[in-house]
Amino acid sequence: MLPKERILNVPVYKPGKPIDDVKRELGLTEVIKLASNENPYGYSPVVKEAMLAAMNDLAIYPDGGSMQLRWELAEFLNVQPEQLIFGNGSDEIVLMISRAYLEKGTNSVMATPTFSQYRSNVTVEGADLLEIPLKNGVHDLEAMLAAINEQTRVVWVCNPNNPSGTMNTSDELLAFLEKVPANVLVVLDEAYYEYVVDENYPQTIPLLDKYKNMIILRTFSKIYGLAALRIGYGIANPEVVSHLNHVRGPFNTGSLSQVAARAAISDQEFVTQCSQKNRQQMKRITDKCDELGLHYFPSQTNFVLLEVKRDSDEAFQYLLKKGIITRSGNALGHPGYLRVTIGNSEQNDKLLAALESLVTEAAKK
């Protein structure tokens, strides 16, 4: 059997190494995972209560339209219910967008390096890639705008960007949106929206009335702590949502995921606390980088991309042997760097000690 030839060139997504695998491979009893930008504080206690109450209905198919979640999230965001679409994580909505709008003979514009699933899904659909290098770790929106041509159907803007953690400002994004042709869909991936503290970050939902060719992606996997339940959402003009519903699979979000998301929305105090703790712990890490003379990209997320002054894979292995899982910059388009999730205080104690040891040993060589 022969698959589509173009999928053979698409890298298989590699998540951060699982904790149990590292324990088994290295004979460790204690391992911390700072690789996949998960919330080290877990999820709101009201989520567990809501899920336990819903356990009796597992024999029944989930609501395919996520209607209760749709109504409650629409009220929370101050949008219309028909402006929302839900996915098995926001990365499934990336797949829906690519399937709905891209085909052979079209192209898609994106930054590089950025979230890998844009590139993978564009390639699977047979569209051409127009990749524009980051400028000082930030999307070069002017260059991306210049790359748009008559065959362009989708432009991807990851803001804040993964893996650099950087952001484009409101002024930069507005200048960009004003010039993008109305027949080109602009995808604003805001997976880390709730972590942003910079006042110049764009508030995009109010822009939807003016820019009909825009979709905003957000997720419950990050600050809400529901990564295992795989639920994300898009906010867009109802016509865009209608297009995506034509390629959305039936029952693509589970009942427990919907219940958990509804409960998570109700506890915004938990979200605020997680954001505040994240900034406090990030400062500890960036202060240590300053002390050790390591460059890092200014991050508006729950991770930081930092310099290690040696090969990224070597640094990854060094920390792994100490029971700390990170992500090598070699796999993320940033050789010489590691991407590190901001952990809790105890986790970061271990990370900072190991990081200092790593740099000290590298300096002796």
Short mmCIF file of C-alpha atoms in Angstrom, two decimals:
data_model
loop_
_atom_site.label_atom_id
_atom_site.label_comp_id
_atom_site.label_asym_id
_atom_site.label_seq_id
_atom_site.Cartn_x
_atom_site.Cartn_y
_atom_site.Cartn_z
CA MET A 1 0.00 0.00 0.00
CA LEU A 2 1.29 3.44 -0.94
CA PRO A 3 0.39 6.52 1.11
CA LYS A 4 0.36 10.05 -0.24
CA GLU A 5 3.99 10.73 -1.07
CA ARG A 6 3.93 14.18 0.51
CA ILE A 7 3.07 12.85 3.98
CA LEU A 8 6.33 10.91 4.07
CA ASN A 9 8.20 14.21 4.40
CA VAL A 10 6.08 15.36 7.33
CA PRO A 11 7.88 14.83 10.66
CA VAL A 12 5.93 12.85 13.24
CA TYR A 13 5.20 15.14 16.18
CA LYS A 14 7.44 14.33 19.14
CA PRO A 15 6.10 15.49 22.49
CA GLY A 16 8.26 15.92 25.57
CA LYS A 17 9.57 12.61 26.94
CA PRO A 18 7.14 10.93 29.36
CA ILE A 19 8.20 10.87 33.02
CA ASP A 20 7.80 7.09 33.38
CA ASP A 21 10.01 6.43 30.35
CA VAL A 22 12.80 8.59 31.78
CA LYS A 23 12.57 6.84 35.16
CA ARG A 24 12.83 3.45 33.48
CA GLU A 25 15.62 4.41 31.06
CA LEU A 26 17.85 6.11 33.62
CA GLY A 27 16.90 4.27 36.79
CA LEU A 28 15.63 7.44 38.45
CA THR A 29 13.00 7.58 41.15
CA GLU A 30 12.23 11.28 40.85
CA VAL A 31 11.76 13.12 37.54
CA ILE A 32 10.23 16.51 36.77
CA LYS A 33 8.86 17.40 33.37
CA LEU A 34 9.50 20.94 32.13
CA ALA A 35 9.10 20.13 28.44
CA SER A 36 5.50 20.49 27.29
CA ASN A 37 4.36 23.78 28.85
CA GLU A 38 1.86 22.13 31.15
CA ASN A 39 0.51 23.91 34.22
CA PRO A 40 2.59 22.82 37.25
CA TYR A 41 -0.30 23.81 39.54
CA GLY A 42 -2.70 21.35 37.92
CA TYR A 43 -6.30 22.41 37.48
CA SER A 44 -9.04 24.04 39.53
CA PRO A 45 -10.56 21.79 42.23
CA VAL A 46 -14.03 22.50 40.84
CA VAL A 47 -13.07 20.59 37.68
CA LYS A 48 -12.68 17.26 39.48
CA GLU A 49 -16.02 17.69 41.22
CA ALA A 50 -17.76 18.38 37.92
CA MET A 51 -16.15 15.41 36.18
CA LEU A 52 -17.05 12.99 38.98
CA ALA A 53 -20.66 14.13 38.78
CA ALA A 54 -20.67 13.39 35.02
CA MET A 55 -19.19 9.88 35.24
CA ASN A 56 -22.57 8.14 35.11
CA ASP A 57 -23.18 9.17 31.50
CA LEU A 58 -20.15 7.58 29.82
CA ALA A 59 -22.31 5.21 27.75
CA ILE A 60 -23.91 8.15 25.95
CA TYR A 61 -22.28 9.95 23.03
CA PRO A 62 -21.11 13.49 23.81
CA ASP A 63 -22.98 16.55 22.59
CA GLY A 64 -21.54 16.95 19.09
CA GLY A 65 -22.09 20.68 19.12
CA SER A 66 -20.73 21.23 22.64
CA MET A 67 -23.83 23.34 23.18
CA GLN A 68 -23.73 23.89 26.95
CA LEU A 69 -20.04 24.75 26.80
CA ARG A 70 -20.72 26.89 23.73
CA TRP A 71 -23.34 29.01 25.53
CA GLU A 72 -21.30 29.44 28.70
CA LEU A 73 -18.04 30.24 26.89
CA ALA A 74 -19.83 32.68 24.56
CA GLU A 75 -21.18 34.54 27.58
CA PHE A 76 -17.75 34.56 29.24
CA LEU A 77 -16.03 35.90 26.09
CA ASN A 78 -18.92 38.22 25.14
CA VAL A 79 -19.30 36.67 21.67
CA GLN A 80 -22.17 34.93 19.90
CA PRO A 81 -22.44 31.12 20.30
CA GLU A 82 -22.24 30.67 16.52
CA GLN A 83 -18.80 32.31 16.55
CA LEU A 84 -17.29 29.33 18.41
CA ILE A 85 -15.89 26.02 17.20
CA PHE A 86 -14.38 23.34 19.45
CA GLY A 87 -11.62 20.87 18.78
CA ASN A 88 -9.73 17.98 20.29
CA GLY A 89 -7.16 20.53 21.39
CA SER A 90 -6.67 23.70 19.36
CA ASP A 91 -4.29 21.72 17.16
CA GLU A 92 -7.31 19.86 15.74
CA ILE A 93 -8.69 23.22 14.65
CA VAL A 94 -5.36 23.85 12.90
CA LEU A 95 -6.07 20.62 11.01
CA MET A 96 -9.65 21.73 10.20
CA ILE A 97 -8.43 25.08 8.85
CA SER A 98 -5.88 23.42 6.61
CA ARG A 99 -8.39 20.88 5.34
CA ALA A 100 -11.06 23.51 4.69
CA TYR A 101 -8.95 26.14 2.92
CA LEU A 102 -5.77 24.60 1.52
CA GLU A 103 -5.09 22.40 -1.47
CA LYS A 104 -2.55 21.93 -4.22
CA GLY A 105 -1.96 25.20 -6.07
CA THR A 106 -2.52 27.35 -2.97
CA ASN A 107 0.00 28.50 -0.39
CA SER A 108 0.21 29.41 3.26
CA VAL A 109 2.42 32.00 4.99
CA MET A 110 3.94 31.41 8.42
CA ALA A 111 6.93 32.34 10.54
CA THR A 112 9.90 30.07 11.20
CA PRO A 113 10.50 28.73 13.75
CA THR A 114 6.94 28.53 15.06
CA PHE A 115 4.46 25.86 16.14
CA SER A 116 5.28 22.82 14.00
CA GLN A 117 1.71 21.72 13.35
CA TYR A 118 1.06 24.59 10.94
CA ARG A 119 3.80 23.34 8.64
CA SER A 120 2.76 19.71 8.96
CA ASN A 121 -0.89 20.29 8.12
CA VAL A 122 -0.14 22.62 5.21
CA THR A 123 2.16 19.98 3.74
CA VAL A 124 -0.42 17.20 4.15
CA GLU A 125 -2.94 19.25 2.15
CA GLY A 126 -0.45 19.71 -0.71
CA ALA A 127 -0.23 23.51 -0.41
CA ASP A 128 3.04 25.41 -0.69
CA LEU A 129 4.84 26.81 2.35
CA LEU A 130 6.05 30.39 2.47
CA GLU A 131 8.15 30.58 5.64
CA ILE A 132 9.45 33.91 6.93
CA PRO A 133 12.26 33.92 9.53
CA LEU A 134 11.57 35.46 12.92
CA LYS A 135 13.11 38.88 13.53
CA ASN A 136 14.80 38.92 16.95
CA GLY A 137 12.58 36.02 17.90
CA VAL A 138 9.37 37.83 16.88
CA HIS A 139 7.08 37.41 13.85
CA ASP A 140 8.24 39.73 11.06
CA LEU A 141 4.73 40.78 10.08
CA GLU A 142 5.90 43.22 7.41
CA ALA A 143 7.85 40.48 5.63
CA MET A 144 4.95 38.05 6.04
CA LEU A 145 2.61 40.61 4.50
CA ALA A 146 4.99 41.07 1.57
CA ALA A 147 5.00 37.30 0.97
CA ILE A 148 1.22 37.10 0.47
CA ASN A 149 0.24 36.61 -3.17
CA GLU A 150 -2.80 35.58 -5.22
CA GLN A 151 -2.41 31.92 -4.23
CA THR A 152 -2.26 32.61 -0.48
CA ARG A 153 -5.21 31.27 1.48
CA VAL A 154 -4.03 31.16 5.12
CA VAL A 155 -1.55 33.12 7.23
CA TRP A 156 -0.54 31.78 10.66
CA VAL A 157 0.43 34.13 13.50
CA CYS A 158 1.34 32.43 16.77
CA ASN A 159 1.10 35.20 19.35
CA PRO A 160 2.81 34.69 21.77
CA ASN A 161 5.02 32.53 19.62
CA ASN A 162 6.02 28.97 20.38
CA PRO A 163 8.93 28.24 20.81
CA SER A 164 10.35 31.73 21.38
CA GLY A 165 7.66 32.98 23.81
CA THR A 166 7.75 36.42 22.19
CA MET A 167 4.79 38.55 21.11
CA ASN A 168 3.72 41.05 18.51
CA THR A 169 2.19 44.24 19.86
CA SER A 170 -1.28 45.58 19.23
CA ASP A 171 0.03 48.30 16.89
CA GLU A 172 2.04 45.77 14.87
CA LEU A 173 -0.90 43.39 14.51
CA LEU A 174 -3.40 46.11 13.59
CA ALA A 175 -1.10 47.48 10.88
CA PHE A 176 -0.80 43.94 9.53
CA LEU A 177 -4.53 43.12 9.59
CA GLU A 178 -5.36 46.38 7.83
CA LYS A 179 -3.35 45.29 4.78
CA VAL A 180 -4.06 41.56 4.55
CA PRO A 181 -6.41 40.85 1.61
CA ALA A 182 -9.98 40.08 2.70
CA ASN A 183 -9.87 36.65 1.00
CA VAL A 184 -6.90 35.46 3.10
CA LEU A 185 -7.67 33.86 6.46
CA VAL A 186 -5.49 35.10 9.33
CA VAL A 187 -5.09 32.54 12.12
CA LEU A 188 -4.16 34.13 15.46
CA ASP A 189 -3.01 31.31 17.72
CA GLU A 190 -3.32 32.55 21.30
CA ALA A 191 -2.72 29.30 23.21
CA TYR A 192 -0.84 31.23 25.90
CA TYR A 193 -3.24 34.18 26.03
CA GLU A 194 -3.97 33.91 29.76
CA TYR A 195 -0.27 34.11 30.67
CA VAL A 196 0.38 37.43 28.90
CA VAL A 197 1.06 40.44 31.14
CA ASP A 198 2.38 42.97 28.61
CA GLU A 199 -0.10 45.85 28.22
CA ASN A 200 0.81 46.17 24.54
CA TYR A 201 -0.54 42.72 23.76
CA PRO A 202 -3.49 42.91 21.32
CA GLN A 203 -7.01 42.18 22.51
CA THR A 204 -8.28 40.49 19.39
CA ILE A 205 -11.87 39.48 20.08
CA PRO A 206 -13.17 43.07 19.57
CA LEU A 207 -11.43 43.06 16.18
CA LEU A 208 -13.60 40.25 14.82
CA ASP A 209 -16.39 42.63 13.82
CA LYS A 210 -14.05 44.55 11.52
CA TYR A 211 -11.83 41.74 10.23
CA LYS A 212 -14.11 38.94 9.03
CA ASN A 213 -11.10 37.00 7.68
CA MET A 214 -9.72 36.18 11.12
CA ILE A 215 -9.91 33.27 13.55
CA ILE A 216 -8.55 33.25 17.11
CA LEU A 217 -7.39 29.94 18.59
CA ARG A 218 -7.27 29.31 22.33
CA THR A 219 -7.05 26.24 24.53
CA PHE A 220 -7.86 24.69 27.88
CA SER A 221 -4.58 22.74 27.82
CA LYS A 222 -2.29 25.43 29.23
CA ILE A 223 -3.27 27.69 32.12
CA TYR A 224 -6.52 25.79 32.74
CA GLY A 225 -4.50 22.60 33.25
CA LEU A 226 -6.68 20.29 31.11
CA ALA A 227 -4.00 19.06 28.69
CA ALA A 228 -4.97 15.39 29.11
CA LEU A 229 -8.59 16.10 28.15
CA ARG A 230 -7.70 17.67 24.76
CA ILE A 231 -10.09 20.56 24.29
CA GLY A 232 -9.49 23.87 22.55
CA TYR A 233 -11.60 26.36 20.65
CA GLY A 234 -11.69 28.90 17.86
CA ILE A 235 -13.49 32.26 17.74
CA ALA A 236 -14.38 33.61 14.31
CA ASN A 237 -17.00 35.01 11.98
CA PRO A 238 -19.93 32.54 11.76
CA GLU A 239 -19.18 31.95 8.07
CA VAL A 240 -15.67 30.75 8.91
CA VAL A 241 -17.06 28.53 11.67
CA SER A 242 -19.54 27.08 9.16
CA HIS A 243 -16.71 26.21 6.76
CA LEU A 244 -14.81 24.43 9.52
CA ASN A 245 -17.87 22.49 10.67
CA HIS A 246 -17.99 20.89 7.22
CA VAL A 247 -14.65 19.16 7.96
CA ARG A 248 -15.05 18.65 11.71
CA GLY A 249 -15.41 15.05 12.78
CA PRO A 250 -18.52 13.93 14.69
CA PHE A 251 -18.29 13.97 18.49
CA ASN A 252 -14.78 15.41 18.31
CA THR A 253 -14.79 16.62 21.92
CA GLY A 254 -15.68 14.27 24.77
CA SER A 255 -18.37 14.75 27.40
CA LEU A 256 -15.89 14.88 30.29
CA SER A 257 -13.77 17.40 28.39
CA GLN A 258 -16.78 19.65 27.88
CA VAL A 259 -17.82 19.37 31.54
CA ALA A 260 -14.26 20.08 32.70
CA ALA A 261 -13.94 23.11 30.44
CA ARG A 262 -17.21 24.56 31.73
CA ALA A 263 -16.07 24.14 35.32
CA ALA A 264 -12.64 25.60 34.54
CA ILE A 265 -14.18 28.77 33.09
CA SER A 266 -16.10 29.30 36.32
CA ASP A 267 -12.93 29.56 38.43
CA GLN A 268 -11.09 32.61 37.13
CA GLU A 269 -9.45 33.12 40.54
CA PHE A 270 -7.46 29.94 39.87
CA VAL A 271 -6.40 31.31 36.48
CA THR A 272 -5.25 34.59 38.01
CA GLN A 273 -3.27 32.81 40.71
CA CYS A 274 -1.52 30.60 38.16
CA SER A 275 -0.59 33.60 36.05
CA GLN A 276 0.85 35.45 39.04
CA LYS A 277 2.85 32.43 40.22
CA ASN A 278 4.13 31.91 36.68
CA ARG A 279 5.54 35.45 36.49
CA GLN A 280 7.18 35.12 39.90
CA GLN A 281 8.87 31.86 38.96
CA MET A 282 9.86 33.10 35.50
CA LYS A 283 11.70 36.00 37.13
CA ARG A 284 13.71 33.51 39.16
CA ILE A 285 14.79 31.76 35.98
CA THR A 286 15.57 34.90 33.97
CA ASP A 287 17.46 36.38 36.94
CA LYS A 288 19.61 33.24 37.01
CA CYS A 289 20.17 33.54 33.26
CA ASP A 290 21.33 37.13 33.79
CA GLU A 291 23.66 35.96 36.54
CA LEU A 292 25.13 33.22 34.33
CA GLY A 293 25.35 35.41 31.24
CA LEU A 294 22.82 33.37 29.26
CA HIS A 295 20.70 34.99 26.58
CA TYR A 296 16.96 34.34 26.69
CA PHE A 297 13.98 35.56 24.70
CA PRO A 298 11.51 37.78 26.60
CA SER A 299 8.57 35.48 27.18
CA GLN A 300 4.86 36.18 27.63
CA THR A 301 4.11 32.49 28.14
CA ASN A 302 4.77 29.78 30.73
CA PHE A 303 8.10 28.80 29.19
CA VAL A 304 11.39 30.45 28.35
CA LEU A 305 13.81 29.76 25.49
CA LEU A 306 17.27 30.14 26.99
CA GLU A 307 20.86 29.82 25.83
CA VAL A 308 23.01 26.96 27.15
CA LYS A 309 26.43 27.72 25.57
CA ARG A 310 26.80 24.16 24.29
CA ASP A 311 25.01 21.79 21.93
CA SER A 312 21.30 21.70 22.75
CA ASP A 313 21.08 17.92 22.69
CA GLU A 314 24.04 17.63 25.03
CA ALA A 315 22.43 20.10 27.44
CA PHE A 316 19.13 18.22 27.18
CA GLN A 317 20.84 14.94 28.06
CA TYR A 318 22.77 16.55 30.91
CA LEU A 319 19.57 17.76 32.55
CA LEU A 320 17.76 14.53 31.74
CA LYS A 321 20.31 12.54 33.74
CA LYS A 322 19.51 14.82 36.67
CA GLY A 323 15.83 13.99 36.29
CA ILE A 324 14.76 17.18 34.49
CA ILE A 325 12.99 16.86 31.13
CA THR A 326 13.26 19.93 28.85
CA ARG A 327 13.12 20.46 25.07
CA SER A 328 16.22 20.68 22.92
CA GLY A 329 16.48 23.78 20.78
CA ASN A 330 17.86 21.65 17.94
CA ALA A 331 14.36 20.26 17.38
CA LEU A 332 12.79 23.72 17.64
CA GLY A 333 14.95 25.66 15.18
CA HIS A 334 17.06 27.27 17.92
CA PRO A 335 20.37 25.37 18.24
CA GLY A 336 22.29 26.26 21.36
CA TYR A 337 19.09 26.81 23.34
CA LEU A 338 16.68 24.86 25.54
CA ARG A 339 12.98 25.53 25.91
CA VAL A 340 12.08 25.19 29.56
CA THR A 341 8.57 25.20 31.04
CA ILE A 342 8.20 27.43 34.09
CA GLY A 343 7.69 24.98 36.95
CA ASN A 344 6.61 25.51 40.53
CA SER A 345 9.01 26.70 43.22
CA GLU A 346 10.32 23.27 44.16
CA GLN A 347 10.80 22.21 40.53
CA ASN A 348 12.62 25.42 39.73
CA ASP A 349 14.95 24.98 42.71
CA LYS A 350 16.20 21.82 41.03
CA LEU A 351 16.26 23.36 37.57
CA LEU A 352 18.30 26.39 38.63
CA ALA A 353 20.86 24.26 40.48
CA ALA A 354 21.23 21.98 37.47
CA LEU A 355 21.44 24.91 35.06
CA GLU A 356 24.22 26.51 37.06
CA SER A 357 26.07 23.20 37.15
CA LEU A 358 25.63 22.80 33.40
CA VAL A 359 27.08 26.22 32.62
CA THR A 360 29.93 25.84 35.11
CA GLU A 361 31.00 22.51 33.62
CA ALA A 362 30.73 23.89 30.07
CA ALA A 363 33.03 26.79 31.01
CA LYS A 364 35.73 24.37 32.21
CA LYS A 365 35.93 22.60 28.85
#
